[in-house]
mmCIF file of C-alpha atoms in Angstrom:
data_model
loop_
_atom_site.group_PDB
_atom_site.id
_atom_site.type_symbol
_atom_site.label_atom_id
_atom_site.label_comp_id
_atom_site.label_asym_id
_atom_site.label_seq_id
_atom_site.Cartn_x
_atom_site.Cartn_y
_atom_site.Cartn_z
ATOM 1 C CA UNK S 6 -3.336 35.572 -24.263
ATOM 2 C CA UNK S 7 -3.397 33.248 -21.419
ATOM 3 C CA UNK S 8 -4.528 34.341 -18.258
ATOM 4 C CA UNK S 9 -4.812 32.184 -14.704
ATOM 5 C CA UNK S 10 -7.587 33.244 -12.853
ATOM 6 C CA UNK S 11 -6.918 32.960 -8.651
ATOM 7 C CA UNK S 12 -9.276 31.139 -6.944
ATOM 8 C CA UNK S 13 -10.474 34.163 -4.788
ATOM 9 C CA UNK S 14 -12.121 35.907 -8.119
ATOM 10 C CA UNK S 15 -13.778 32.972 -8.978
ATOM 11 C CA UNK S 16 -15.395 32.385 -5.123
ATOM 12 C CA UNK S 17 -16.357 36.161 -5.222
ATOM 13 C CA UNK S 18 -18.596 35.420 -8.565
ATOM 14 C CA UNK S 19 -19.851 32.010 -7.278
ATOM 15 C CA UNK S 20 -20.729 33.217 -3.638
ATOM 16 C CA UNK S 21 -22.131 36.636 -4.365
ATOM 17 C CA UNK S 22 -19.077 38.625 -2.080
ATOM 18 C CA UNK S 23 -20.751 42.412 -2.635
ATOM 19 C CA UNK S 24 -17.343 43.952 -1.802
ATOM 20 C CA UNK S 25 -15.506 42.197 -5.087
ATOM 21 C CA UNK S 26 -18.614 40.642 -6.972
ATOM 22 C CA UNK S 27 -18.956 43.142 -9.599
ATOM 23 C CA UNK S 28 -15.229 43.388 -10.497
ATOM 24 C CA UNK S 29 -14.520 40.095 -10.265
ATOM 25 C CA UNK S 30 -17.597 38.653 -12.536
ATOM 26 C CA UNK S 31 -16.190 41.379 -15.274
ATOM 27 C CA UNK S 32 -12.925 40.285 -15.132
ATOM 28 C CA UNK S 33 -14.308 36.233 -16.172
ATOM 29 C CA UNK S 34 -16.917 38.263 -18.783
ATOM 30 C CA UNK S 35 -13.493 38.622 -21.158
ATOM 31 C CA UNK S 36 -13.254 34.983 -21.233
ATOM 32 C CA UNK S 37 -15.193 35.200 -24.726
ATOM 33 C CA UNK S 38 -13.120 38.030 -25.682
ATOM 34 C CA UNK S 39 -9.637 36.681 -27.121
ATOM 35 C CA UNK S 40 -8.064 35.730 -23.689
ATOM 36 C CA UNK S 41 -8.019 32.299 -22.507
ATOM 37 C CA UNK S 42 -8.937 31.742 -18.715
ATOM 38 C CA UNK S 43 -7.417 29.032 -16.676
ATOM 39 C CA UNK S 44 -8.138 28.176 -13.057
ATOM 40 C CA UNK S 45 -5.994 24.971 -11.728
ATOM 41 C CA UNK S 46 -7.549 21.951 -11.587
ATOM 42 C CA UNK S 47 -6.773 22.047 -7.461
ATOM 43 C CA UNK S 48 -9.141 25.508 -8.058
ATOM 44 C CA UNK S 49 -11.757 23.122 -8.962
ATOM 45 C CA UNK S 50 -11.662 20.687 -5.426
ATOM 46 C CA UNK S 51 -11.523 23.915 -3.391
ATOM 47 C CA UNK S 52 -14.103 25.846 -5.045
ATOM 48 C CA UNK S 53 -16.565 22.941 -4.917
ATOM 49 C CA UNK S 54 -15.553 22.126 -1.093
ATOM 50 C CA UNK S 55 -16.054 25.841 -0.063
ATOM 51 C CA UNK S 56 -19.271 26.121 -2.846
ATOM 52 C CA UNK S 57 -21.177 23.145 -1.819
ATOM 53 C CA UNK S 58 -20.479 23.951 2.621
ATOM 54 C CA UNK S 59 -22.197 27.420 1.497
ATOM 55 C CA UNK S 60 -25.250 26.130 -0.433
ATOM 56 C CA UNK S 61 -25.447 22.532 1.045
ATOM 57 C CA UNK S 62 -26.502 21.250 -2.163
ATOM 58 C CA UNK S 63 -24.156 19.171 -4.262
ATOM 59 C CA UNK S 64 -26.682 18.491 -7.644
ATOM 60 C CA UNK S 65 -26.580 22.671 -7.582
ATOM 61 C CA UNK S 66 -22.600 22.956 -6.953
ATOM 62 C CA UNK S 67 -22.282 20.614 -9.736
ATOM 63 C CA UNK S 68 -23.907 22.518 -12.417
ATOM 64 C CA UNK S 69 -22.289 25.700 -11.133
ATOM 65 C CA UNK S 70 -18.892 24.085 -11.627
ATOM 66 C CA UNK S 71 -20.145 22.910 -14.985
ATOM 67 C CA UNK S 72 -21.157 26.050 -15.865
ATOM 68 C CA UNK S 73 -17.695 27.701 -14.795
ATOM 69 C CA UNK S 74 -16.132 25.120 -16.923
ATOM 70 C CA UNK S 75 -17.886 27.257 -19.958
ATOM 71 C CA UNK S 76 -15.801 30.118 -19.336
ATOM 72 C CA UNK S 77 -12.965 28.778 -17.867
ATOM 73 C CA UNK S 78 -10.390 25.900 -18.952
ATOM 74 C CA UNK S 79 -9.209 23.255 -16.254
ATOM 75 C CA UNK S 80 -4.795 23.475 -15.752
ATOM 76 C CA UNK S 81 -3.101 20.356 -14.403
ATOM 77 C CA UNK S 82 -1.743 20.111 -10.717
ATOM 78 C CA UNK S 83 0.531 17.632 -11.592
ATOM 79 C CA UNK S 84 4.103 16.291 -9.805
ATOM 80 C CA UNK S 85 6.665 18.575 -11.215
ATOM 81 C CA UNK S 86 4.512 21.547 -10.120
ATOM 82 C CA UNK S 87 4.109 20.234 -6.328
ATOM 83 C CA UNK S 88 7.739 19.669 -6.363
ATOM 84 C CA UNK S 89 8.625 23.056 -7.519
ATOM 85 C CA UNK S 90 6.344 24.585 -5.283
ATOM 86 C CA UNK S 91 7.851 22.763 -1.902
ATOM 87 C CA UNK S 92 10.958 23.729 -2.931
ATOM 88 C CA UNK S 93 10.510 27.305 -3.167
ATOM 89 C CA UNK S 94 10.772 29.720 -1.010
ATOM 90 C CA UNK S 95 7.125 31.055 -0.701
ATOM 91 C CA UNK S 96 6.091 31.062 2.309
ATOM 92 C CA UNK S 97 2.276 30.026 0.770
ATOM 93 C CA UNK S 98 2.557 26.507 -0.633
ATOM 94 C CA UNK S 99 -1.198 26.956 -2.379
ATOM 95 C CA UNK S 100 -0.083 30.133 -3.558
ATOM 96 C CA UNK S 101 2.963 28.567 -4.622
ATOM 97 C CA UNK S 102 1.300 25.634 -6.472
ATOM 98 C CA UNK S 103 -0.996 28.255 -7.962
ATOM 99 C CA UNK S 104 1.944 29.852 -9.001
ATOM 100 C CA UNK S 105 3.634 26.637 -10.818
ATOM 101 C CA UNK S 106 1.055 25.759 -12.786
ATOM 102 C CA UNK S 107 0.435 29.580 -14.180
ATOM 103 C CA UNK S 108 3.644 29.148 -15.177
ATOM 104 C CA UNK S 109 3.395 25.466 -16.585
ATOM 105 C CA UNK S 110 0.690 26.643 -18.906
ATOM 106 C CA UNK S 111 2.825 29.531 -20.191
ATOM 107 C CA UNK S 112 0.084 32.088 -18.496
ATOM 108 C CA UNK S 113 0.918 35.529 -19.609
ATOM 109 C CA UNK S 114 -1.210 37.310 -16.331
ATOM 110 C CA UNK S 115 -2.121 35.989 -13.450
ATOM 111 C CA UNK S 116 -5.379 37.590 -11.519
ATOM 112 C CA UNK S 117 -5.795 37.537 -8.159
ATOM 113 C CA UNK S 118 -7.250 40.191 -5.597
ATOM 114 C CA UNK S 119 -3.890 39.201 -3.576
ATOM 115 C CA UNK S 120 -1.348 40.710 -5.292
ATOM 116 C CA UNK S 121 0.511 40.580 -2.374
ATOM 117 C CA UNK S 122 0.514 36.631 -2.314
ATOM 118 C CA UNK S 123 2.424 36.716 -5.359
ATOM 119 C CA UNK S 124 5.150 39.259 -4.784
ATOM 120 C CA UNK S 125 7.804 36.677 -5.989
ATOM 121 C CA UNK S 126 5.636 35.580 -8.841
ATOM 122 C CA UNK S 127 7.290 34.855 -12.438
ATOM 123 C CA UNK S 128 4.502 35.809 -14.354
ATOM 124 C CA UNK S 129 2.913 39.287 -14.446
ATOM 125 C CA UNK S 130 0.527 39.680 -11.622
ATOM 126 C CA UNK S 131 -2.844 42.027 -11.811
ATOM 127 C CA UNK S 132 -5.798 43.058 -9.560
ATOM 128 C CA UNK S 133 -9.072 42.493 -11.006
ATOM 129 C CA UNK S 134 -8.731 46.043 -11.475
ATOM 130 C CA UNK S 135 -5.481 46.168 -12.810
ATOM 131 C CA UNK S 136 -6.838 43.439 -15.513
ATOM 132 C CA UNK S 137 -9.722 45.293 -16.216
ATOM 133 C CA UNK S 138 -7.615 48.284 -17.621
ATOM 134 C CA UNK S 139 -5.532 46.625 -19.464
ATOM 135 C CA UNK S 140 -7.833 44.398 -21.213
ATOM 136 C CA UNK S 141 -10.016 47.561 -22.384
ATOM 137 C CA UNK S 142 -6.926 49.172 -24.006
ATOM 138 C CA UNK S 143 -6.030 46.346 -25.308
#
């Protein structure tokens, strides 16, 4: 099963947020557990941007991403998806990019902690709670 991971949930895990930490870091502990976990690969820039302003240190941000790239795999950003997205009607265009390449990669679940972000979304859309549910009856 093939499941695109937001952004948000992976910031949460890599910058310690105590409101969403512990749900979020459970929700990337099933990557070793039959799904497969996709961020986008315009995840990656922003995460490292936002990562490396918080802990002003880029040898540390790079073995943090390195170390995501363990658990996650890396989804192309590429020109169909951009065009899609501008032409939509989202009124997000990261969301809708986001959005594009979840469905590009056939992504069965998309989680994000904004469901709302995604109310037009294709492809199922679950909380980290939400997830979490349905991956232990699973």
């Amino acid at each position: 099963m093939i499941i695109f991971i937001d952004t948000n949930l992976v910031l949460d895990v890599m910058l310690g947020n105590t409101d969403f930490y512990d749900e979020s870091n459970s929700v990337l502990s099933y990557c070793d557990k039959g799904y497969d976990f996709y961020i986008s690969a315009a995840s990656c820039t922003d995460i490292f941007y936002i990562v490396k302003r918080t802990i002003h240190d880029t040898e540390i941000t790079k073995q943090i991403m390195k170390n995501l790239l363990t658990a996650v795999s890396v989804a192309g950003v590429d020109e169909a998806c951009i065009r899609n997205a501008l032409e939509s009607d989202w009124n997000d265009f990261e969301d809708s990019v986001q959005h594009e390449v979840a469905q590009q990669i056939n992504a069965d679940i998309i989680v994000t902690r904004n469901e709302s972000d995604y109310k037009n979304s294709a492809v199922r859309v679950m909380t980290p709670a939400e997830f979490l549910l349905f991956a232990k009856q699973s």
